[in-house]
Short mmCIF file of C-alpha atoms (C1' of nucleotides) in Angstrom, two decimals:
data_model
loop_
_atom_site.label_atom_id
_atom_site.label_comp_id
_atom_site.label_asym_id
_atom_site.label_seq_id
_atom_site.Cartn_x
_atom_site.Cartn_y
_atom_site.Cartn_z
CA UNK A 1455 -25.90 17.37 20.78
CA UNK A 1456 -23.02 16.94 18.71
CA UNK A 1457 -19.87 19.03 18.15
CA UNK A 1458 -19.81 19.79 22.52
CA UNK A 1459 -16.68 20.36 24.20
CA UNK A 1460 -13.04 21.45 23.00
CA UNK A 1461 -12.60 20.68 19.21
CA UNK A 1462 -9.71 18.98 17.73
CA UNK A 1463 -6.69 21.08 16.94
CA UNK A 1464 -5.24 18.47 14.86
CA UNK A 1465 -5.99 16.27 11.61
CA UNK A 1466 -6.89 12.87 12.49
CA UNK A 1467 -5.69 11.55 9.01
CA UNK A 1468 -2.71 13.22 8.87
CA UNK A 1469 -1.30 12.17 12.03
CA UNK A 1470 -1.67 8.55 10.93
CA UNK A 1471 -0.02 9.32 8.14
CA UNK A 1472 3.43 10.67 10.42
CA UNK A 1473 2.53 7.74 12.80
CA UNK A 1474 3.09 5.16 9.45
CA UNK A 1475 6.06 7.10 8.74
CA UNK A 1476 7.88 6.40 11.67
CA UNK A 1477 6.33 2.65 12.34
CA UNK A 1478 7.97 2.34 8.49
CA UNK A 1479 11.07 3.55 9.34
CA UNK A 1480 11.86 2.13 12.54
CA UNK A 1481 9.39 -0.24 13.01
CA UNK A 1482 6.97 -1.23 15.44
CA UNK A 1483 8.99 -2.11 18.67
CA UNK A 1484 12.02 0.28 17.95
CA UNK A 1485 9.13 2.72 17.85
CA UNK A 1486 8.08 4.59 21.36
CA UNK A 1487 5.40 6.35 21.89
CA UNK A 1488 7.82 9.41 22.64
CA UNK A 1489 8.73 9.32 18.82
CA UNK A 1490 5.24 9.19 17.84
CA UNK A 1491 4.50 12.27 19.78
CA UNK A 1492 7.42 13.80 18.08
CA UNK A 1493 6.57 12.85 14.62
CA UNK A 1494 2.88 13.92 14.95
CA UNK A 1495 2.87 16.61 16.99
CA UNK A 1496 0.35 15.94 19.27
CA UNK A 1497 0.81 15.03 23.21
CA UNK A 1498 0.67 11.46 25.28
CA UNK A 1499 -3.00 12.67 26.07
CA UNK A 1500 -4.24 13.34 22.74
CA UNK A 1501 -2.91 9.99 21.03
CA UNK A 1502 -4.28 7.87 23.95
CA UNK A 1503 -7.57 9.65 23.50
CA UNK A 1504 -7.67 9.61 19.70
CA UNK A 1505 -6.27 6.11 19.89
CA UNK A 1506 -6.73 3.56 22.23
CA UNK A 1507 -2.64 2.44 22.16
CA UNK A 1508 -0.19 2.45 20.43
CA UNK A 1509 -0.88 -1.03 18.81
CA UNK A 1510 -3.93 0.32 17.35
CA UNK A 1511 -2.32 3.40 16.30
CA UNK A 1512 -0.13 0.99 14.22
CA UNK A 1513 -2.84 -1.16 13.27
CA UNK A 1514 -4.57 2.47 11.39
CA UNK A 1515 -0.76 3.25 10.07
CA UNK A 1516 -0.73 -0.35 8.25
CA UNK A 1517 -4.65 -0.23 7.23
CA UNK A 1518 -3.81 3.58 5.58
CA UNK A 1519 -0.78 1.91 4.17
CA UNK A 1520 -1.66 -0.63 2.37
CA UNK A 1521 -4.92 0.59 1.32
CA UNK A 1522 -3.39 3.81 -0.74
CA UNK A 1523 0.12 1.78 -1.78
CA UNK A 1524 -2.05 -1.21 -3.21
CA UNK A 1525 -4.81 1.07 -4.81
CA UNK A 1526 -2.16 2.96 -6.53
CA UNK A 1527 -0.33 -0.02 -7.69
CA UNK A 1528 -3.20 -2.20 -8.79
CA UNK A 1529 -4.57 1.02 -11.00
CA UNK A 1530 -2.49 0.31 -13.46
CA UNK A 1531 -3.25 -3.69 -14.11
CA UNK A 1532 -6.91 -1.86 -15.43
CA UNK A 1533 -5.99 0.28 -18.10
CA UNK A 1534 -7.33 -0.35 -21.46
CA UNK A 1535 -5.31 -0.24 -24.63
CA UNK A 1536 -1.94 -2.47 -23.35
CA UNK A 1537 -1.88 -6.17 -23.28
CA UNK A 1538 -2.05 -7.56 -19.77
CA UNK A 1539 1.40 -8.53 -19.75
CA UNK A 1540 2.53 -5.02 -20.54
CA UNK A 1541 0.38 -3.72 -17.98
CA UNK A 1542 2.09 -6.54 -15.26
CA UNK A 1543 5.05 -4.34 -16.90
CA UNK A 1544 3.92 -0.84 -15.59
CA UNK A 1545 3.05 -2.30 -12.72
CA UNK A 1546 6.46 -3.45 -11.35
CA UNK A 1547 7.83 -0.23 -12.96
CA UNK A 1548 5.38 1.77 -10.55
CA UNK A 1549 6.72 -0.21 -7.67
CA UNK A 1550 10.44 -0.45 -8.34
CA UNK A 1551 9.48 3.70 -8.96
CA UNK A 1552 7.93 4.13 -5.35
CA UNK A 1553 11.05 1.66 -3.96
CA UNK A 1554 13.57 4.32 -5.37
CA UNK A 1555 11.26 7.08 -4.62
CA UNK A 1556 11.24 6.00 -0.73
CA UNK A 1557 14.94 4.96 -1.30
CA UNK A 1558 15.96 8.85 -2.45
CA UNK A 1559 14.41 10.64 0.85
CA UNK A 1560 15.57 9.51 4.22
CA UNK A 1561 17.42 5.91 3.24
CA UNK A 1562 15.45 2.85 2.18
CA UNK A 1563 12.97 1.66 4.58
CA UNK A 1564 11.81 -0.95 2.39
CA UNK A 1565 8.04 -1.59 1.81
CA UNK A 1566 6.26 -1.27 5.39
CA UNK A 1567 3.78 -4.57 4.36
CA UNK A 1568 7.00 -6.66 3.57
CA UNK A 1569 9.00 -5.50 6.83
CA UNK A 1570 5.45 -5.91 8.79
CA UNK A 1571 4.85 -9.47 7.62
CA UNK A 1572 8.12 -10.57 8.97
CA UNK A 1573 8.46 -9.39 12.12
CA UNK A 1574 4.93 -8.63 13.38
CA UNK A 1575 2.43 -11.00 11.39
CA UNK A 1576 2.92 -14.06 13.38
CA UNK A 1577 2.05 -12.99 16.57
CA UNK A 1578 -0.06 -10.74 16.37
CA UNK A 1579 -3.76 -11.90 14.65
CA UNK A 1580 -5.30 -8.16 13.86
CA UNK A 1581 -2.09 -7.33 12.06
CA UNK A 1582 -1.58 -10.90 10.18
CA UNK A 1583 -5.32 -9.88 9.33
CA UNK A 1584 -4.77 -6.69 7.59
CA UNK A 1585 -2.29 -8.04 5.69
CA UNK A 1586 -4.13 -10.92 4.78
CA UNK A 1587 -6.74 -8.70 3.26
CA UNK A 1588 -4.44 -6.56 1.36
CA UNK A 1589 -2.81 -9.82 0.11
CA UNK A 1590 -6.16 -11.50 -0.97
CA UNK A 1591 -6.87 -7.74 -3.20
CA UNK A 1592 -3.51 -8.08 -4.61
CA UNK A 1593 -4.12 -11.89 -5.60
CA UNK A 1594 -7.63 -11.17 -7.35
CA UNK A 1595 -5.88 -8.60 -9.34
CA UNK A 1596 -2.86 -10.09 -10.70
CA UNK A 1597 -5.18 -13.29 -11.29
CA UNK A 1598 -7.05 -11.54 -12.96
CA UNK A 1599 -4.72 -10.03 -15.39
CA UNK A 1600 -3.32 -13.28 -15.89
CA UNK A 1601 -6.04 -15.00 -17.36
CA UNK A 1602 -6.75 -11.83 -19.28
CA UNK A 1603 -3.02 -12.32 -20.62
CA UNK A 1604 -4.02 -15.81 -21.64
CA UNK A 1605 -7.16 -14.39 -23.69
CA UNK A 1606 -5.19 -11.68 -25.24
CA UNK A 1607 -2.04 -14.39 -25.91
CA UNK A 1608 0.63 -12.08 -23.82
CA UNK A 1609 0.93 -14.95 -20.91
CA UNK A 1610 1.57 -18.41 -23.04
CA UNK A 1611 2.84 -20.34 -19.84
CA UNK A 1612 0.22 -22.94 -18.86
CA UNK A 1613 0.36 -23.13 -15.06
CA UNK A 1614 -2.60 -22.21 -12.70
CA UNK A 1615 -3.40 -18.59 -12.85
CA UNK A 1616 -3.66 -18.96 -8.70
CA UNK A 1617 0.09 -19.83 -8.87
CA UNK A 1618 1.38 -17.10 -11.01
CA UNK A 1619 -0.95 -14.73 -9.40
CA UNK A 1620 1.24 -16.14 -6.22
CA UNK A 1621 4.24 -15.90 -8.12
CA UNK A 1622 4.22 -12.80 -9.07
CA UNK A 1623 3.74 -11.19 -5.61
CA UNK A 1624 6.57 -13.57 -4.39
CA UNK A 1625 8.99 -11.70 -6.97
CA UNK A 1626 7.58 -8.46 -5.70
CA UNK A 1627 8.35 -9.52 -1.69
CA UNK A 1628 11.34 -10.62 -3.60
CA UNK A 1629 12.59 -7.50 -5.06
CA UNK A 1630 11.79 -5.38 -1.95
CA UNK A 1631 14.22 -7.51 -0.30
CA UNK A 1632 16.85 -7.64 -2.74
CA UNK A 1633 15.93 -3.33 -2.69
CA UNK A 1634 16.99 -3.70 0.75
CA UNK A 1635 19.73 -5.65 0.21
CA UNK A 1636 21.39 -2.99 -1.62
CA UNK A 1637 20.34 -3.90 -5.29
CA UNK A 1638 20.51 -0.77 -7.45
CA UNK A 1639 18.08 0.42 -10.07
CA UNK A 1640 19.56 -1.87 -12.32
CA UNK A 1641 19.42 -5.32 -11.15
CA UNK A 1642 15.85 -4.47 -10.05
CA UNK A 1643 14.82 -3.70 -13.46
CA UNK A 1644 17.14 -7.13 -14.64
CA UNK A 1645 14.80 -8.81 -12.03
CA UNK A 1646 11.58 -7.54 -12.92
CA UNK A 1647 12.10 -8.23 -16.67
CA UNK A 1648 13.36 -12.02 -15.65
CA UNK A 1649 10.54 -12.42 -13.50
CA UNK A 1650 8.19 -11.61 -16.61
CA UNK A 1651 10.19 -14.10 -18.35
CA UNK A 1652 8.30 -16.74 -16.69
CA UNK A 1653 4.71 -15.83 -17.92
CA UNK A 1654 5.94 -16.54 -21.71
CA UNK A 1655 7.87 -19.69 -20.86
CA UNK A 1656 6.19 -22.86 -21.44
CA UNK A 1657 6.07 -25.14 -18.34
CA UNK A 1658 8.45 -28.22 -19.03
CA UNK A 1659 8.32 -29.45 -15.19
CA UNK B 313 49.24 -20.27 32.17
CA UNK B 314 46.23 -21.00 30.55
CA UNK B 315 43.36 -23.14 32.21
CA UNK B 316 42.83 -20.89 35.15
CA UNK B 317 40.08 -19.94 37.07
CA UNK B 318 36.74 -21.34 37.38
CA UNK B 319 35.54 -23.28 34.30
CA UNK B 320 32.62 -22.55 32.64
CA UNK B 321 29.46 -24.84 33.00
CA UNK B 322 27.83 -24.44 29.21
CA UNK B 323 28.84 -25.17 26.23
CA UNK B 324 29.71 -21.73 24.28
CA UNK B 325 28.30 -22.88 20.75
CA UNK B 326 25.09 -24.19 22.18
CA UNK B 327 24.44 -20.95 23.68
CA UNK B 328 24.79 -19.10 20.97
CA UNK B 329 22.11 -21.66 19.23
CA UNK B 330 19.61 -21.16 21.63
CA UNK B 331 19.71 -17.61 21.56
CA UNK B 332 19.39 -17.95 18.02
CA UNK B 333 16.42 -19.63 18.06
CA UNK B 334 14.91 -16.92 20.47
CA UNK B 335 15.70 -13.83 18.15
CA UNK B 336 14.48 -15.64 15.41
CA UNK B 337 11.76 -16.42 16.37
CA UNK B 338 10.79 -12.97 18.30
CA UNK B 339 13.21 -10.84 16.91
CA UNK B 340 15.43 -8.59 18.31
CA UNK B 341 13.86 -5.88 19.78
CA UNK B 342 11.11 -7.75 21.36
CA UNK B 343 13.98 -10.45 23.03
CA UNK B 344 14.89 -9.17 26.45
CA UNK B 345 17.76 -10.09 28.38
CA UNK B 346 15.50 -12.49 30.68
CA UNK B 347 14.57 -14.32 27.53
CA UNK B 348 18.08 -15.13 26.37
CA UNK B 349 19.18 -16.30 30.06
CA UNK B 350 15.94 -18.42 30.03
CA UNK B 351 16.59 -19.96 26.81
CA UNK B 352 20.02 -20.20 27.39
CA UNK B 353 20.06 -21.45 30.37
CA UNK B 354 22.95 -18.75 31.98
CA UNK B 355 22.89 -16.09 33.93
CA UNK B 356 22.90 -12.54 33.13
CA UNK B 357 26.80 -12.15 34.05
CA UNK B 358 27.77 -15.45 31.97
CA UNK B 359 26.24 -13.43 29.00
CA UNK B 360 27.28 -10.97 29.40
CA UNK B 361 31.34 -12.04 30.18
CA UNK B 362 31.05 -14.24 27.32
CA UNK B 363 29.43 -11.93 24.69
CA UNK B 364 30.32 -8.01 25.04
CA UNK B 365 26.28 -7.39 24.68
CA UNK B 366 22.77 -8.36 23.43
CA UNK B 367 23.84 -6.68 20.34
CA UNK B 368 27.12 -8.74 20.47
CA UNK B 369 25.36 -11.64 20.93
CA UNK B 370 23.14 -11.36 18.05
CA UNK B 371 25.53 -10.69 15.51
CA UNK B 372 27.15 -13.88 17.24
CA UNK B 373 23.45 -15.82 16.13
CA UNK B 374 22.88 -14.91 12.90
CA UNK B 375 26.68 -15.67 11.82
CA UNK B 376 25.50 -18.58 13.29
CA UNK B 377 22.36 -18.71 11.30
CA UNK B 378 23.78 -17.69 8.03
CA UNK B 379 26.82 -19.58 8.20
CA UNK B 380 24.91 -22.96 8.70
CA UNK B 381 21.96 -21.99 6.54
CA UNK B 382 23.61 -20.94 3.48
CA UNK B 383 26.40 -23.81 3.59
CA UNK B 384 23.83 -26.58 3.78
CA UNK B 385 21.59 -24.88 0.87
CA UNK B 386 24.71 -23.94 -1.52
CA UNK B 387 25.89 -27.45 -0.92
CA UNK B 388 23.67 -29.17 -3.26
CA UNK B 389 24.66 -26.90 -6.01
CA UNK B 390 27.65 -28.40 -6.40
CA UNK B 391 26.83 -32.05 -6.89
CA UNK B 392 28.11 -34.05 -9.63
CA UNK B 393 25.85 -35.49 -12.04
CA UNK B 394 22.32 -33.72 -12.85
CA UNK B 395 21.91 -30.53 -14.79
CA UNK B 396 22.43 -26.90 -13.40
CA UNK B 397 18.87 -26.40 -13.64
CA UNK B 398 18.06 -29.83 -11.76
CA UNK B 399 20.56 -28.79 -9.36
CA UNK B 400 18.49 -25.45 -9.16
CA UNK B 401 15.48 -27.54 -8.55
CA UNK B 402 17.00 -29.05 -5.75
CA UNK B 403 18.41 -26.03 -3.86
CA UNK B 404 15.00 -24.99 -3.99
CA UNK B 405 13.69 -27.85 -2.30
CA UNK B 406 15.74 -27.94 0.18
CA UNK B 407 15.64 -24.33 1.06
CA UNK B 408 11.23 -25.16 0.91
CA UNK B 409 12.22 -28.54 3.01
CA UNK B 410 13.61 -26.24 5.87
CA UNK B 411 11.02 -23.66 5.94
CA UNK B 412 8.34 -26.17 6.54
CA UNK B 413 10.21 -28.10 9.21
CA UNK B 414 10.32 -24.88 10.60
CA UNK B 415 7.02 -24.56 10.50
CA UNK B 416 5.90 -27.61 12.24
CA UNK B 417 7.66 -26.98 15.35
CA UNK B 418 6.94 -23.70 17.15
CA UNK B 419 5.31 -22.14 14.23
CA UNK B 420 6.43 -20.64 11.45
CA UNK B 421 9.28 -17.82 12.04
CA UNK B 422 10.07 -17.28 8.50
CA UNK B 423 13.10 -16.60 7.46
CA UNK B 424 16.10 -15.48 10.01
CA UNK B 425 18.06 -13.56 7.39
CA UNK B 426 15.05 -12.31 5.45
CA UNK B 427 13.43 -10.89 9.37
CA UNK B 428 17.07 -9.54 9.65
CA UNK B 429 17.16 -7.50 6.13
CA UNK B 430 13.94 -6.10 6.61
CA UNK B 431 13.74 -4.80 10.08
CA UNK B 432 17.37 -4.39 11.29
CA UNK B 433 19.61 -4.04 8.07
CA UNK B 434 19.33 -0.17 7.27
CA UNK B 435 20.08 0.78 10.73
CA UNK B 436 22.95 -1.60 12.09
CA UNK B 437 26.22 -1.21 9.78
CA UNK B 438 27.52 -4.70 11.52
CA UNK B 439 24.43 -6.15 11.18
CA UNK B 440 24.42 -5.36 7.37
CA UNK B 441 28.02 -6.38 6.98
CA UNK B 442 27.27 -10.04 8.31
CA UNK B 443 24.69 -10.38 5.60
CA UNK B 444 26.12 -8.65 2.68
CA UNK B 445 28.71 -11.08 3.10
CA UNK B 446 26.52 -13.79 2.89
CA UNK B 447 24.81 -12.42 -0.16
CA UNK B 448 27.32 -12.18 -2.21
CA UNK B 449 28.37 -15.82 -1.37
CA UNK B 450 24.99 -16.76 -2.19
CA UNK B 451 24.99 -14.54 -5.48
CA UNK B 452 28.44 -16.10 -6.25
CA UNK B 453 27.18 -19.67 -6.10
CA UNK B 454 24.04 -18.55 -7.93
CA UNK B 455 26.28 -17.24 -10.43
CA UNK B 456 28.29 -20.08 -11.11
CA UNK B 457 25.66 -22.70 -11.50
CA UNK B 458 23.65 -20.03 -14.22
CA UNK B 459 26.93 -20.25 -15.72
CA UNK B 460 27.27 -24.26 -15.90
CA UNK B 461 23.62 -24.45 -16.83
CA UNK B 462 24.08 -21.85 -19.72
CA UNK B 463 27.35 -24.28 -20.94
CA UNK B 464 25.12 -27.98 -20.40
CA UNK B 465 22.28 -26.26 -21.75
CA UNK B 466 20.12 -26.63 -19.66
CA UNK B 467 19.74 -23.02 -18.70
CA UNK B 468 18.27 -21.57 -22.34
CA UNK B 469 17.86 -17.34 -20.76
CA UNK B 470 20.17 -14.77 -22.55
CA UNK B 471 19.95 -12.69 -20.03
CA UNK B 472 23.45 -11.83 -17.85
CA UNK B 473 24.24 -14.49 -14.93
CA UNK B 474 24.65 -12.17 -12.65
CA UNK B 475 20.89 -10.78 -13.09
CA UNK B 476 19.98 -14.10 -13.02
CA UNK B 477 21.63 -14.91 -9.90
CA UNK B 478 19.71 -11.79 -8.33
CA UNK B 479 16.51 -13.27 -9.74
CA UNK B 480 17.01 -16.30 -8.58
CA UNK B 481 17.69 -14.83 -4.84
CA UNK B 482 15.17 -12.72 -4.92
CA UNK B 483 12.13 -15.59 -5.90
CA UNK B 484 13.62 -16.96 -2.56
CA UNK B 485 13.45 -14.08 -0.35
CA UNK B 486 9.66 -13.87 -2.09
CA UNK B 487 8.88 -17.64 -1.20
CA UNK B 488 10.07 -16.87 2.25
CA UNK B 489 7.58 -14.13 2.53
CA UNK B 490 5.13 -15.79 0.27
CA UNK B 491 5.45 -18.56 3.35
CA UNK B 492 4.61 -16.40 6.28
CA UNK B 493 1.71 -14.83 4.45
CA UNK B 494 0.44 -18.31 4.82
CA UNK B 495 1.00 -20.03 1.11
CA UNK B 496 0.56 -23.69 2.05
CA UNK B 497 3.97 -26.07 0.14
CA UNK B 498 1.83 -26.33 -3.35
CA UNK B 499 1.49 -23.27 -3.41
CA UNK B 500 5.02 -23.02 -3.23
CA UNK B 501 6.51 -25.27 -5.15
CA UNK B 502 4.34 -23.93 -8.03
CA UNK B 503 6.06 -20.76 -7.01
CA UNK B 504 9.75 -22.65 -7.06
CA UNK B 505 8.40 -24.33 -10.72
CA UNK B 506 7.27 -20.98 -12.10
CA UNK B 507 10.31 -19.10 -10.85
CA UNK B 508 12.75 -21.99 -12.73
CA UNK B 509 10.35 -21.26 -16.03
CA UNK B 510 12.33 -18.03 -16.57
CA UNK B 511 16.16 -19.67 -16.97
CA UNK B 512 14.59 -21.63 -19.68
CA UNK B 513 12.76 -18.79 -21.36
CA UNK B 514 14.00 -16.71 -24.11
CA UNK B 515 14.31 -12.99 -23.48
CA UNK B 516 12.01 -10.64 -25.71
CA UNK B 517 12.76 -7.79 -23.88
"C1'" DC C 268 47.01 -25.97 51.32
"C1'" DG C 269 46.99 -21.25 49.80
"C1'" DT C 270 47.21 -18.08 46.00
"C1'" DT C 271 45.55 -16.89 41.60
"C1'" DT C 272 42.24 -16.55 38.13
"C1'" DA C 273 37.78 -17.05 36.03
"C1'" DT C 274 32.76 -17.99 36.32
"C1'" DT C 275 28.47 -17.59 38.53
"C1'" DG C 276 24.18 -15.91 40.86
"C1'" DG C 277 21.65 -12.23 42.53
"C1'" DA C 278 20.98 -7.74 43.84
"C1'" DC C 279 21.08 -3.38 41.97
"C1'" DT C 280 21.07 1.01 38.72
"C1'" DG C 281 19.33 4.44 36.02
"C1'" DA C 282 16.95 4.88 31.95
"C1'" DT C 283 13.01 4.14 29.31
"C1'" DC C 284 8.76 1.97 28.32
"C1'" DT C 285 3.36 2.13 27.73
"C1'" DG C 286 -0.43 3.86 29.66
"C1'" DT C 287 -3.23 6.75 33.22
"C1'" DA C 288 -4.91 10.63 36.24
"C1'" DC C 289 -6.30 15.02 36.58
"C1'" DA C 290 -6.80 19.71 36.26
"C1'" DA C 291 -6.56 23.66 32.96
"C1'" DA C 292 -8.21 25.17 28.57
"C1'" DA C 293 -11.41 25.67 24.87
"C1'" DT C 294 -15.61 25.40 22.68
"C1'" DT C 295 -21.08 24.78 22.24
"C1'" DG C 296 -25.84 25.07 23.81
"C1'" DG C 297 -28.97 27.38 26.59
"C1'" DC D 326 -22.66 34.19 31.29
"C1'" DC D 327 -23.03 29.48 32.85
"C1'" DA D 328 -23.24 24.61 32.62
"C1'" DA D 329 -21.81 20.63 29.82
"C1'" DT D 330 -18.38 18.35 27.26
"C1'" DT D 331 -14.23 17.38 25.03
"C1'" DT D 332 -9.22 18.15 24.28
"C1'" DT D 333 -4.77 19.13 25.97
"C1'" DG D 334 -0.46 19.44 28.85
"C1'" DT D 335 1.90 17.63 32.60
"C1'" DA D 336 2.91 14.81 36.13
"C1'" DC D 337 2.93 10.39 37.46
"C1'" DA D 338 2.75 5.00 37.96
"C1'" DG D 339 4.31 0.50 37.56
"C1'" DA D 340 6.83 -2.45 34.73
"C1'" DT D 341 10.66 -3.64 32.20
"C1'" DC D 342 14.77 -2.62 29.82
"C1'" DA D 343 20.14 -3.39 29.06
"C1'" DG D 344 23.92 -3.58 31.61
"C1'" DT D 345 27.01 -3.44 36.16
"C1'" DC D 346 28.80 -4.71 40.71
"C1'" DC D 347 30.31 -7.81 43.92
"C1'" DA D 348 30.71 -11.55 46.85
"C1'" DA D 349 30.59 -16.53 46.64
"C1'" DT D 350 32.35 -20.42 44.13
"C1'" DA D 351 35.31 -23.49 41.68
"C1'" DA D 352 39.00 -24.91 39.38
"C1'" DA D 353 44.57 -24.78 38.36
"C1'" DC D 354 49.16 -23.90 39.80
"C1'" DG D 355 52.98 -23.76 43.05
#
DNA sequence: CGTTTATTGGACTGATCTGTACAAAATTGG
DNA sequence: CCAATTTTGTACAGATCAGTCCAATAAACG
């Protein structure tokens, strides 16, 4: 007998999403459990019972996180018609775009996988494993493109696909730091374009 | 009259070390009081007469931090002899050097100045002063070698220094992140190869 | 030696933290 | 309408937090 008792007044989804809004913003130990209550709406009761705590409250805020920020971004490195290095072009557009985006409304909190992965990651094994996931997806894809850039003669450096696949998402970490940091639309884009630079050089070293 | 009063039974510099190490390695919000006077080795009241707060204390560490940090990296910049670019190389090597030392004892903390940007930074106006002034002696140095690389030749990019010098800062910060997502050192170095590939590359766009 | 000045340890404060207990409320099935 | 079942609000619990107070201590100066 399903559907018993007092139904939900509240939208399971959508509270994660305010939860990962505030976890982004302040992060996780600034955060209490008092702001999350504020930010979603609901009381102590109904997080605890929705939620087991308010580590695995964070742990959906991350998962919902990264899963909809990397889908977006990857979406791009499989559209037909551009070579693969000009789709590695829209792709750091569409994240320097969703930097500025975040920047515009409520002050820069930075990406929430890059701020995660340094304070959080090391101690704490079903967060570093999250992350490790999302980082594996984002790997495969830009490796991907790569060697596709070598078959369609847009990526002429000869190094490992594995380390410019790794490459690239260092630039990425990179430029989300340097976002932080106070660099301006600008120097992101002078960044991005230099970082591309690298795919067409020939390796000397 | 100076030299009055009880003297004090620590050393003030080694203090502030050890709670450097602490907050770097667990960050500030999750480093209590109890932690610093363990690592320390002082009471709560010698803390807390010597530095104003835990706040205090901290800005006291990373100046620390950065201070040390950024002089022993920069240093090797300015050696007489090799190229710009092999002077490049070696920066980066030492900066990779220090991040695995780090990472043999006590497991890997990352970064102390990239942990800082991304969790503390937007919210802490001191906290962001200490490192923008450590950024823009970084950038400067960065600068200056691009420049003496573009002049020996051995730095072949048209694009402006000063990009460069953000590009160049910003494949650090990325390595740094790249590191405590668990990239292994050949991994990273191919990172550090790749990320020197672009000052030799021509700009196309 | 006594006064002065500074440091030190430990107890203490009030606030805040995560998480729980429990009864009232709300809905379904019979 | 009456159980059964789940959610919800509120009060509460125990721990821990940053920071203070104060008496004991230890040195320098006269």
């Amino acid at each position: 007998m399903p559907d018993m008792g007092r139904p939900r007044q509240f939208d399971e989804d959508r509270a994660v999403e305010a939860a990962c809004r505030v976890f982004w913003t302040k992060g996780y130990e600034a955060t209490s459990t008092q702001d999350l209550c504020e930010a979603t709406g609901l009381g102590r009761s109904s997080i605890y019972n929705t939620f087991k705590s308010k580590n695995d409250l964070f742990r959906r805020a991350l998962s919902h996180y990264v899963d909809t920020m990397t889908a977006r971004q990857i979406e791009v490195l499989g559209e037909e018609g551009p070579s693969a290095l000009e789709r590695l072009e829209s792709f750091l557009t569409v994240i320097l775009d969703g930097e500025m985006e975040n920047r515009r409304d409520g002050y820069g909190s930075g990406c929430f996988t890059v701020n995660t992965i340094t304070s959080l990651a090391a101690n704490d094994p079903h967060i570093a494993a999250i992350l490790e996931k999302d980082l594996q997806r984002r790997l495969f894809s830009l490796r991907t493109v790569v060697e596709q850039g070598r078959r369609d003669g847009s990526v002429t450096s000869d190094r490992p696909a594995e380390g410019l696949a790794w490459y690239l998402t260092s630039v990425i970490s990179g430029m989300r730091v340097a976002a932080q940091s106070g660099a301006d639309r600008p120097v992101l884009d002078q960044v991005a374009r230099t970082g591309l630079d690298a795919l067409r050089a020939g390796a000397t070293v």
